[in-house]
Short mmCIF file of C-alpha atoms and ligand atoms in Angstrom, two decimals:
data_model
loop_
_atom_site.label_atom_id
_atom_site.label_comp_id
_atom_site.label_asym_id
_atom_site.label_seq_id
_atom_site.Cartn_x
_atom_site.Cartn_y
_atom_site.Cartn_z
CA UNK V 327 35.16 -51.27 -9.22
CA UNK V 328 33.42 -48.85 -11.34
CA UNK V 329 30.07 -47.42 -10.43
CA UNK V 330 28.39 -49.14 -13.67
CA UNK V 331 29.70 -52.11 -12.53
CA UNK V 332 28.89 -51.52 -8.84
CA UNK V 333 24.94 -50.70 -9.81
CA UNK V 334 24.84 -53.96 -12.22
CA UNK V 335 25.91 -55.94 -9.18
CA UNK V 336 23.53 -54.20 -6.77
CA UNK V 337 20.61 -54.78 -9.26
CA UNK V 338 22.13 -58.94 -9.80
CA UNK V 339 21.78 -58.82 -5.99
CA UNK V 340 18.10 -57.38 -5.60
CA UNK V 341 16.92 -59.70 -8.41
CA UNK V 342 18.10 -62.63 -6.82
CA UNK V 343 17.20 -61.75 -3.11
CA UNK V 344 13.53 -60.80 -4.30
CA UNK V 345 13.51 -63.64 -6.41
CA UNK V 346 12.65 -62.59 -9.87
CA UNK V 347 11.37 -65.08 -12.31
CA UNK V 348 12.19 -65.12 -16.06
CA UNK V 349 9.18 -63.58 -16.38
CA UNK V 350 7.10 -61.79 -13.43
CA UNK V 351 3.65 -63.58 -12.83
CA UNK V 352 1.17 -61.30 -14.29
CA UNK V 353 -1.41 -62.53 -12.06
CA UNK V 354 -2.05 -64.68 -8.66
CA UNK V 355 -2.48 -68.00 -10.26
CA UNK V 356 0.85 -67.43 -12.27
CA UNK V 357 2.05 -67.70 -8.82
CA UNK V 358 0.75 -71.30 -8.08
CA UNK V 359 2.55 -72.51 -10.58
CA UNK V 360 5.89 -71.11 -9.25
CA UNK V 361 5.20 -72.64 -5.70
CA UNK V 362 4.79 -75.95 -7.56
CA UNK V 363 8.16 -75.20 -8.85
CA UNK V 364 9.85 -74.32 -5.98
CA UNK V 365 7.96 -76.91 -3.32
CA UNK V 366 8.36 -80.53 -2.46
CA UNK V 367 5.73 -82.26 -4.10
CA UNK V 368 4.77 -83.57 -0.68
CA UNK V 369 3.98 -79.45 0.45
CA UNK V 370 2.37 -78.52 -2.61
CA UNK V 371 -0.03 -81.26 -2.64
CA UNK V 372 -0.84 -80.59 0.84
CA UNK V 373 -1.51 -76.62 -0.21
CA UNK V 374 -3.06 -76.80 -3.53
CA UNK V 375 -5.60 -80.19 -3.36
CA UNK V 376 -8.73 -80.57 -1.80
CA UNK V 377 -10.82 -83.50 -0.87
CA UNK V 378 -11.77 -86.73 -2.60
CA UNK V 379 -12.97 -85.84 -6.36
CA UNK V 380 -12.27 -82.05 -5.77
CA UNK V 381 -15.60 -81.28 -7.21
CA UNK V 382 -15.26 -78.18 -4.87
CA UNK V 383 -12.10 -77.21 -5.53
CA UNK V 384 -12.94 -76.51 -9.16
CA UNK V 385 -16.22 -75.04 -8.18
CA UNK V 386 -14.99 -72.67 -5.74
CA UNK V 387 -13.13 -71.01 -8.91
CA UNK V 388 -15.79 -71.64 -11.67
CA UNK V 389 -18.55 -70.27 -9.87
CA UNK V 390 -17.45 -67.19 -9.28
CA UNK V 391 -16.64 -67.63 -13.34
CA UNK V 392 -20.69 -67.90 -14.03
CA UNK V 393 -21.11 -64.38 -12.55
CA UNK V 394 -21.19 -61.41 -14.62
CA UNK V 395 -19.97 -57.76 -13.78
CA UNK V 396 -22.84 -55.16 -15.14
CA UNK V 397 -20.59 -51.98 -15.51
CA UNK V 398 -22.76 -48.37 -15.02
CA UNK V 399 -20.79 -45.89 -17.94
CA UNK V 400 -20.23 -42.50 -17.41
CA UNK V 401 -19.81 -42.41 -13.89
CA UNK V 402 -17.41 -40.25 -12.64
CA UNK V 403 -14.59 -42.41 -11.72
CA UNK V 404 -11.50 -40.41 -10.93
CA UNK V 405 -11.18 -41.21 -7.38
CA UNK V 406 -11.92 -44.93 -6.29
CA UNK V 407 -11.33 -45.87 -2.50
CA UNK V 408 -10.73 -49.77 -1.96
CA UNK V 409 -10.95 -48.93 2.19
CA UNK V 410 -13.39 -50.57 4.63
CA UNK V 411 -13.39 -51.99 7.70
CA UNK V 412 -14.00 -55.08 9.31
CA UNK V 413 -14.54 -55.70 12.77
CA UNK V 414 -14.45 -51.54 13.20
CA UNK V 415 -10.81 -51.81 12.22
CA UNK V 416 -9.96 -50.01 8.83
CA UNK V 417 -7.77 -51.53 6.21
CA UNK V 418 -7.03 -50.97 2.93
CA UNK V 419 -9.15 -53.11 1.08
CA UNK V 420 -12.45 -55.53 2.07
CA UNK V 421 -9.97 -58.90 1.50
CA UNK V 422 -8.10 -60.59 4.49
CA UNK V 423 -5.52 -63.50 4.90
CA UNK V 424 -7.84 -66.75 5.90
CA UNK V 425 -6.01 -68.81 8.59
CA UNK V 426 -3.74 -71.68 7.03
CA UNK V 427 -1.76 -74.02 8.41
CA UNK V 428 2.29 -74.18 8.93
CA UNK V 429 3.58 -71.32 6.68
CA UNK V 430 7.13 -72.81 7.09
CA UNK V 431 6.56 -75.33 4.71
CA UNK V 432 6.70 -72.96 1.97
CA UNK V 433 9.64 -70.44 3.48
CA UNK V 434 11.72 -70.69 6.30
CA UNK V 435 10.03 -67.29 7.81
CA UNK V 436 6.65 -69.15 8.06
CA UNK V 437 3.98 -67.08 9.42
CA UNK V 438 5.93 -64.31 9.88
CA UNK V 439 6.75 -63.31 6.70
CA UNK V 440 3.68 -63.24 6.03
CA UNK V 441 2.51 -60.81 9.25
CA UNK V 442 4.84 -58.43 7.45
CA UNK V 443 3.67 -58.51 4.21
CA UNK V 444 0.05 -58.14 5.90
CA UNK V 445 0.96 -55.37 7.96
CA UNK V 446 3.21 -53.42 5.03
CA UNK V 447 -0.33 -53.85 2.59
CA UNK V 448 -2.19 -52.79 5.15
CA UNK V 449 -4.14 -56.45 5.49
CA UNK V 450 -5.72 -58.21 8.36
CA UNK V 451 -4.33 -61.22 8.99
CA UNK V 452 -6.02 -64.43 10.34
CA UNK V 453 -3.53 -66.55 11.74
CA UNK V 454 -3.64 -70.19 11.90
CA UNK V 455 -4.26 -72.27 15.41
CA UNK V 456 -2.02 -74.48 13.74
CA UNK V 457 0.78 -71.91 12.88
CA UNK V 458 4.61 -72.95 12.50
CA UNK V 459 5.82 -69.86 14.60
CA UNK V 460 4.14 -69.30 17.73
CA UNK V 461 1.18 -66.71 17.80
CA UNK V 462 3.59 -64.61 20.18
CA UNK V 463 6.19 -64.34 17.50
CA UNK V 464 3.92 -63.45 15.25
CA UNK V 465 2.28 -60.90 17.17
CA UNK V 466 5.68 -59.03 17.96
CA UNK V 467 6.90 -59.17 14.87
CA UNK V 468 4.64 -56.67 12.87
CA UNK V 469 1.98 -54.15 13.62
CA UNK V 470 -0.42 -55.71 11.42
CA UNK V 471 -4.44 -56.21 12.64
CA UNK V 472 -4.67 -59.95 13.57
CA UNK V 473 -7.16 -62.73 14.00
CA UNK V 474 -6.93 -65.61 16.00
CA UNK V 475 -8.12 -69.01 14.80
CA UNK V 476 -9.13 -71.46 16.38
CA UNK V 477 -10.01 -75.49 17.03
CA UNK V 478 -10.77 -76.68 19.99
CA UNK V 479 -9.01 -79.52 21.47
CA UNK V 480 -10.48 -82.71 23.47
CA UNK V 481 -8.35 -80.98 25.71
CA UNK V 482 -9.93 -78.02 26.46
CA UNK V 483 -8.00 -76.58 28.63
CA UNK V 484 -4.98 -76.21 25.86
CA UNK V 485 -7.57 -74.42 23.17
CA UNK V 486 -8.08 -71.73 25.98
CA UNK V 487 -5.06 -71.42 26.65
CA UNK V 488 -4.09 -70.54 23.26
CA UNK V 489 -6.76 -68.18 23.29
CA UNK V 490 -5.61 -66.10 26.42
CA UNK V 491 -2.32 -66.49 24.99
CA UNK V 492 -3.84 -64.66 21.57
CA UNK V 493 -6.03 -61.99 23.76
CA UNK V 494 -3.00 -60.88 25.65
CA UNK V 495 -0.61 -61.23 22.30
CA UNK V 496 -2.87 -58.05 20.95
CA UNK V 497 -5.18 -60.95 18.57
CA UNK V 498 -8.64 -58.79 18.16
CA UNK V 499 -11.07 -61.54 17.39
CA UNK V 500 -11.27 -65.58 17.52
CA UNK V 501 -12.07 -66.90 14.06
CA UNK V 502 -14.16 -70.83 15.76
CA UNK V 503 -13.51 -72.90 12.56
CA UNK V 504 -16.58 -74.94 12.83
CA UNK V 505 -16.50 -77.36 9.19
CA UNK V 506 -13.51 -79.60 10.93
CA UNK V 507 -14.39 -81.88 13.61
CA UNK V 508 -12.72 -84.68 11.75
CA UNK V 509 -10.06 -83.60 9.04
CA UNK V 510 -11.30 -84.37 5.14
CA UNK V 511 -9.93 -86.89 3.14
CA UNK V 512 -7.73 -85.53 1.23
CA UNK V 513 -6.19 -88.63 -1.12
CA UNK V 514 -3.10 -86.41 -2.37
CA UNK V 515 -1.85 -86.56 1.63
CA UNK V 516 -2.86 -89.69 2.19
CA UNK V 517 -0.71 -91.32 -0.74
CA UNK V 518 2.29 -89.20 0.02
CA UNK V 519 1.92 -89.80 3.61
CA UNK V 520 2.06 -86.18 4.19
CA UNK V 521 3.83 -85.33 7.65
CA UNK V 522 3.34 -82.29 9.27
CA UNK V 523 5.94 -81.06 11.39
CA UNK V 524 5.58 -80.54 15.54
CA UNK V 525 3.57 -77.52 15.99
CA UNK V 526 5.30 -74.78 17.99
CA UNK V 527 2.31 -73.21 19.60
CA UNK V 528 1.89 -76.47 21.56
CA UNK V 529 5.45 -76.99 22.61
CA UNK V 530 5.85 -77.94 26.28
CA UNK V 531 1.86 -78.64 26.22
CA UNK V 532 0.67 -81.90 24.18
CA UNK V 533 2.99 -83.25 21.48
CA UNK V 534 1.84 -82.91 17.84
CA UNK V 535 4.41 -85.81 16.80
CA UNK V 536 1.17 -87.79 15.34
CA UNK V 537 2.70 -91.15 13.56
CA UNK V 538 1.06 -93.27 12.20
CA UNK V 539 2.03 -95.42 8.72
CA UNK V 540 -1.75 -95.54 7.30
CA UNK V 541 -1.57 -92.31 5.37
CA UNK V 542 -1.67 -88.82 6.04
CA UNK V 543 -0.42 -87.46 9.70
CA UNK V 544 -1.87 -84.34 9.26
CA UNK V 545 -5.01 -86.50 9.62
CA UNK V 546 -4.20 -88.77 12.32
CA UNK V 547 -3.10 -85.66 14.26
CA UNK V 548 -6.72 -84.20 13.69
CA UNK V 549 -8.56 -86.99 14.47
CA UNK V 550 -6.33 -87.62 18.00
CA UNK V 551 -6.51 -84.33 19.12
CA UNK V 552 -9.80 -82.38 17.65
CA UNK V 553 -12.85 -82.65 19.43
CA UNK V 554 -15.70 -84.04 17.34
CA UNK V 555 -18.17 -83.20 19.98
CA UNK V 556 -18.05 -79.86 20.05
CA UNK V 557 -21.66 -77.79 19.13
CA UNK V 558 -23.61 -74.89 19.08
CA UNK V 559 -24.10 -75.25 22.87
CA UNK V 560 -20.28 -75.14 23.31
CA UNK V 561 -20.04 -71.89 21.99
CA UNK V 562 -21.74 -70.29 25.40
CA UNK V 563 -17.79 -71.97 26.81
CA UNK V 564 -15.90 -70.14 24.20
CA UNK V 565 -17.64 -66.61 25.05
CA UNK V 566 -16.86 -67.42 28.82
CA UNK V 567 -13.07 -67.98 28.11
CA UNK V 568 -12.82 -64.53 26.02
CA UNK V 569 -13.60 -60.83 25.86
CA UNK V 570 -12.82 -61.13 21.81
CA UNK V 571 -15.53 -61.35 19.45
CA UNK V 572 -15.98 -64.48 17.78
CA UNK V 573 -16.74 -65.38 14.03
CA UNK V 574 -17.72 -68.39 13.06
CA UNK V 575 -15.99 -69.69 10.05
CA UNK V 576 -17.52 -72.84 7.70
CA UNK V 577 -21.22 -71.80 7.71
CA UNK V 578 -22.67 -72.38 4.11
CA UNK V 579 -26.45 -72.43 4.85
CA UNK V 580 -28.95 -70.04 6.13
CA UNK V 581 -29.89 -72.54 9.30
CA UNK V 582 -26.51 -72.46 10.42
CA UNK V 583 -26.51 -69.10 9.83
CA UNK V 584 -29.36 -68.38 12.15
CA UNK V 585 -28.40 -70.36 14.81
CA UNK V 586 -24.71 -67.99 14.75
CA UNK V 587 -27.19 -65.17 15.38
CA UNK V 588 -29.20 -66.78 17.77
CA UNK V 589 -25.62 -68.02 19.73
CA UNK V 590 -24.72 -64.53 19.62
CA UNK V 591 -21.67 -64.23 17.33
CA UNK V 592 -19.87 -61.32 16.10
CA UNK V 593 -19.76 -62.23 12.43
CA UNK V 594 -20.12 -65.31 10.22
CA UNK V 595 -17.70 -66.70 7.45
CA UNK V 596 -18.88 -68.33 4.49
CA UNK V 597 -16.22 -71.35 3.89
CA UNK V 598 -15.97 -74.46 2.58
CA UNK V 599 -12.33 -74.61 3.84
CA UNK V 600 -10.77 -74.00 0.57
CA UNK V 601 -12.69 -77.46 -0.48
CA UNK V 602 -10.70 -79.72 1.93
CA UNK V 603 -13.40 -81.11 3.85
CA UNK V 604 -16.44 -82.03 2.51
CA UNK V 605 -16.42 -82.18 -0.74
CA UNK V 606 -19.70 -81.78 -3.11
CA UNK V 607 -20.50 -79.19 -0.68
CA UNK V 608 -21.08 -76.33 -2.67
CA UNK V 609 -19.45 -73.32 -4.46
CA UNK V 610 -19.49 -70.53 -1.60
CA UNK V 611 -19.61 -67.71 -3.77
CA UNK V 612 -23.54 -69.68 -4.43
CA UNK V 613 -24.14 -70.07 -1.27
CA UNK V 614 -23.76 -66.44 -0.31
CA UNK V 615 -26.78 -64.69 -1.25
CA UNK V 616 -28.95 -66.80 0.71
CA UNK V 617 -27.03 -66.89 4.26
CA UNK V 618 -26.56 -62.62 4.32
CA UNK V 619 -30.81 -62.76 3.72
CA UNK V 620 -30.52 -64.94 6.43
CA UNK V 621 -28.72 -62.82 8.63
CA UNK V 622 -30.66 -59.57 7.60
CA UNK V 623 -27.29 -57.20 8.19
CA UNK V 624 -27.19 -58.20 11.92
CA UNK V 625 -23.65 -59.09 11.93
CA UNK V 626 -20.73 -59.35 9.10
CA UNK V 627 -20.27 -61.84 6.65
CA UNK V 628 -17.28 -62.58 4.93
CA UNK V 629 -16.27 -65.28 2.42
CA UNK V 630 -13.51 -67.76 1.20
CA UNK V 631 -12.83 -69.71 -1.22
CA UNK V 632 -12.02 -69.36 -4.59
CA UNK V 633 -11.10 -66.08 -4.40
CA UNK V 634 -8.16 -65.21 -7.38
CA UNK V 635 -9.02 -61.76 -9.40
CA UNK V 636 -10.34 -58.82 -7.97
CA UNK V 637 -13.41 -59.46 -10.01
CA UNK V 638 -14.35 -62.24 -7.70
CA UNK V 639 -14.22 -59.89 -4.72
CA UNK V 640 -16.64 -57.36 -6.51
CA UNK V 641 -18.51 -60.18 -7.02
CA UNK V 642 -18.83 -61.39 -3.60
CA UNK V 643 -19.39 -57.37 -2.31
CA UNK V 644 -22.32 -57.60 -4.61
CA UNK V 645 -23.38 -60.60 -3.41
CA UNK V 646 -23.79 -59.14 0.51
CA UNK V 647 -20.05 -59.93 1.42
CA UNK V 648 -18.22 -57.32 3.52
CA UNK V 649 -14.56 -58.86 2.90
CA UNK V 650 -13.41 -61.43 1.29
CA UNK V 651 -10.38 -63.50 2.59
CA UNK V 652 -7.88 -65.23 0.20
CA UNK V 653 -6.02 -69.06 1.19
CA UNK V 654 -3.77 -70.42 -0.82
CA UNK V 655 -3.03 -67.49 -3.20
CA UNK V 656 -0.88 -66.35 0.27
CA UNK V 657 0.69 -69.56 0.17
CA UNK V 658 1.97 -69.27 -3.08
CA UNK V 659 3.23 -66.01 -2.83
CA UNK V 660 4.87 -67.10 0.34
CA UNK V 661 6.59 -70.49 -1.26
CA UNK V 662 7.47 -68.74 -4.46
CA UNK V 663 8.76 -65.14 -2.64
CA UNK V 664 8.50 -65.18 0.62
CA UNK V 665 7.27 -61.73 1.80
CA UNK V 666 7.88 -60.04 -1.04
CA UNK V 667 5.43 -62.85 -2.91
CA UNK V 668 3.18 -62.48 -0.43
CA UNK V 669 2.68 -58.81 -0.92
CA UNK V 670 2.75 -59.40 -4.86
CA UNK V 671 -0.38 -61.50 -4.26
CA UNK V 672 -2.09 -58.73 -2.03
CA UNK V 673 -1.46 -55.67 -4.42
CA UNK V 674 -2.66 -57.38 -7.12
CA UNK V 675 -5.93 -58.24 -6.33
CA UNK V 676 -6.17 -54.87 -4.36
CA UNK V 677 -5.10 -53.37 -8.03
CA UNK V 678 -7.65 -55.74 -10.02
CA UNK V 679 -10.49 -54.52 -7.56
CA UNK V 680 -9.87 -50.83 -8.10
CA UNK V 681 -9.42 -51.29 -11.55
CA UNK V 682 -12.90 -53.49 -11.57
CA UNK V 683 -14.47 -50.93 -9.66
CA UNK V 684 -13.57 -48.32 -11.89
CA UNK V 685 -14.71 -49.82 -15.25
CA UNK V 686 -18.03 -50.62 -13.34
CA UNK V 687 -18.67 -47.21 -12.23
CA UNK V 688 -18.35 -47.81 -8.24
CA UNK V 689 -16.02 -45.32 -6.69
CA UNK V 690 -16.64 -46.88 -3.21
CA UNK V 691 -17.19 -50.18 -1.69
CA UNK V 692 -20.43 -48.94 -0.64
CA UNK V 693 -21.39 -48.24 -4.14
CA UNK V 694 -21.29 -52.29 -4.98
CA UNK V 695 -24.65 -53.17 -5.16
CA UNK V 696 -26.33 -56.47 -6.09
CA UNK V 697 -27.33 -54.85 -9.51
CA UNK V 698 -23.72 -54.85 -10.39
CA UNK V 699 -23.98 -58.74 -10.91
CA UNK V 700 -25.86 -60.98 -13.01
CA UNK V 701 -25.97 -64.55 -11.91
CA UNK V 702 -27.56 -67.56 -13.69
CA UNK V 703 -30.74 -67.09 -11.35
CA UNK V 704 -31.24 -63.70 -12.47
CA UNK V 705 -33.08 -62.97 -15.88
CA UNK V 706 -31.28 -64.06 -18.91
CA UNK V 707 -28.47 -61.53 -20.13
CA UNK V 708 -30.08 -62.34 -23.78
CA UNK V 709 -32.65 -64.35 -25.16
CA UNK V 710 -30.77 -67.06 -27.76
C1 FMN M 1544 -2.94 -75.46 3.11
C2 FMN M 1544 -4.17 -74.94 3.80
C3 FMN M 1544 -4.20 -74.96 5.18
C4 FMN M 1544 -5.34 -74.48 5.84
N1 FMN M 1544 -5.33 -74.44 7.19
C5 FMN M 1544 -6.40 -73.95 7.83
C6 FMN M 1544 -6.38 -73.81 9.24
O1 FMN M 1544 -5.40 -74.11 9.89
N2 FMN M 1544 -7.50 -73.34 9.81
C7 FMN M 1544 -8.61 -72.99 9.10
O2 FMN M 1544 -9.61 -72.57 9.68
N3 FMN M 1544 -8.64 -73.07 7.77
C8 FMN M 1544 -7.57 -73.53 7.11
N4 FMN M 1544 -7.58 -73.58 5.76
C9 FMN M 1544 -8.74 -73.06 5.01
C10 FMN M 1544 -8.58 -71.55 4.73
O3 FMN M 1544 -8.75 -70.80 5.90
C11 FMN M 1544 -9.61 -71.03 3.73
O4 FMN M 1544 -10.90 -71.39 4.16
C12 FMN M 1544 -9.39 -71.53 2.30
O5 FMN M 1544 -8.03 -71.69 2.02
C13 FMN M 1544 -10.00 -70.55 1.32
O6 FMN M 1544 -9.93 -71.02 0.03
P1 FMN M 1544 -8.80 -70.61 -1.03
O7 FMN M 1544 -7.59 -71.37 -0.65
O8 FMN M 1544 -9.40 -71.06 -2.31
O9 FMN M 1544 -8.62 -69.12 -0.94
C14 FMN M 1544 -6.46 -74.03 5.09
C15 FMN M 1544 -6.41 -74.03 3.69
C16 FMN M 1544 -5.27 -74.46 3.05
C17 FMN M 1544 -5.23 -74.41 1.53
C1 COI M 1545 -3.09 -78.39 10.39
C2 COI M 1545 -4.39 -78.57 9.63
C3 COI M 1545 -5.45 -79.14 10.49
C4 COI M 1545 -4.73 -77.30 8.95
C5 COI M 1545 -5.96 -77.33 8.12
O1 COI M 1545 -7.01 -76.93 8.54
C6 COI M 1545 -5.94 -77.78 6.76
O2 COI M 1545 -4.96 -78.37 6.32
O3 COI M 1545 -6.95 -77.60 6.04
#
């Protein structure tokens, strides 16, 4: 064969393996569309709705749409570093992976693909309680920093377990998700009588084989194996089962906010769960200001939700945020590409935030103040 020949086959080969579309996705939401493309309606209903009306699903997005960006011209913007940390632990850029739920529904990899892209961007990764691969697999198979999250069980005894497992896997903090005692209604799972495959974290411990022929199983799992009960006094158990900080993920008001500093948490994350549980709770880009007041600096907060330019996490940095983390976009890089989408998703918002931070004169993260933004509380950007 000739070598012309030979390269036109090797580059058939790599545009097929990586998956190339007609036409690249220019941006992250180009990529929900290819997940609906390439998922069972069942699996891309269960990723891209939220609950009931979905009042804050489309919030999440359009508030973030009601900010404005004030740039500062004539800065000197020839170097711009995306870096911070969270935690202490450095990473490229103040945006995470938020914990979801059973990667291998959109590619056979599952959570692992992702762990790679995470760890080849340079990304913390929060990794689901409810995980298709187990947390151990995931831990060996990449170097990246990750989070444990968590839900704790009417039994107990297996949510600790899981978290020992995580503390010895190398996990370096336990994200409590705190907005789920019962699972939301969510009618898209409901009418396709969404089932959610056995679990492998739990295997050999409690099955996760929930049937039932009422609706969704995801939440007829939920409500047979969450515990409704637990509260802000339970939290003193969780400290007592771990040496790993603990942030509390699903606060959206500065009460809650206060009684996470006054339970002694490591860091607070502002999340309506991707609007799947309650909805008409609000936007949590609006919600933001008001709970880092609350917390006066004491500890991080981060947010999710929403999250789909780089704009929006220059917003939320203005807004008090120290990171952002980003749901679904992962799981539409993941269905579409796999890894390789994964890491699409992840560069490109890291790109859109440099890019944001340059035209807005802000070389650093640190140099995102609140004066960057303008919200619709603030004075009037003109007078007609
Ligand atoms: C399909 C899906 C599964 C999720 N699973 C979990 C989960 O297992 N644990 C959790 O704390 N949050 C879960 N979430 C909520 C996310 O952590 C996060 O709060 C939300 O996705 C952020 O909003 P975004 O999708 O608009 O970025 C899930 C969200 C989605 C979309
Ligand atoms: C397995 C589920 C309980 C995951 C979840 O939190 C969600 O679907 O929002």
């Amino acid at each position: 064969m000739s070598v012309a020949m030979n390269c036109i086959m090797r580059s058939c080969s790599d545009f097929f393996l990586k998956g190339y579309m007609a036409a690249e996705p220019v941006n992250v939401t180009e990529f929900q569309e290819l997940a609906r493309q390439a998922l069972p309606k069942m699996y891309y209903d269960y990723y891209a709705g939220g609950a009931e009306d979905q009042y804050t699903l489309k919030e999440n997005v359009e508030a973030f749409h009601r900010i404005n960006i004030l740039p500062r011209v004539l800065v000197d913007v020839g170097k711009i570093d995306i870096s911070t940390s969270i935690l202490g632990y450095r990473t490229s850029a103040p945006l995470m992976i938020a914990p979801t739920g059973m990667h291998k529904l959109a590619h056979p990899e599952g959570e692992v693909a992702t762990a790679r892209a995470a760890a080849a961007c340079d990304t913390i990764m929060a990794v689901s309680f409810s995980s298709s691969c187990p947390l151990e697999e995931v831990a060996s198979s990449c170097n990246a920093i990750r989070f444990f999250q968590l839900y704790v069980y009417k039994r107990r005894d297996i949510s600790a377990l899981l978290v020992q497992r995580a503390e010895r896997s190398g996990f370096k903090a336990v994200i409590l998700t705190a907005d789920t005692p019962r699972l939301g209604r969510r009618e898209a799972d409901i009418k396709n009588k969404m089932i959610a495959p056995p679990l492998r974290n739990f295997d050999g411990l409690i099955s996760t084989d929930v049937v039932t022929d009422k609706g969704s199983n995801l939440a007829a799992y939920a409500s047979a194996t969450f515990d409704a009960s637990f509260c802000w006094k339970d939290i003193t158990w969780l400290k007592s089962i771990t040496n790993l900080p603990i942030l509390i993920k699903g606060v959206l008001t500065p009460e809650d906010a206060i009684k996470a500093l006054e339970v002694g948490v490591s860091g607070i994350i502002v999340s309506n769960h991707g609007a799947r549980q309650l909805d008409y709770s609000p936007a949590t880009i609006s919600v933001l200001e008001e709970v880092v007041e609350a917390v006066q600096g004491k500890i991080p907060v981060l947010l999710d939700g929403g999250v789909r330019r780089g704009t929006d996490i220059f917003k939320a940095l203005a807004l008090g945020a120290q990171a952002v983390m980003i749901g679904r976009p992962v799981l539409f890089g993941l269905a579409a590409n796999g890894e390789y989408g994964v890491k699409r998703v992840i560069n490109m918002l890291k790109e859109e935030l440099e890019l944001s931070m340059a035209l807005a004169g802000t070389c650093t993260v640190k140099d995102i103040t609140r004066g960057h933004v303008r919200t619709q509380h603030d004075r009037p950007l003109c007078k007609i």
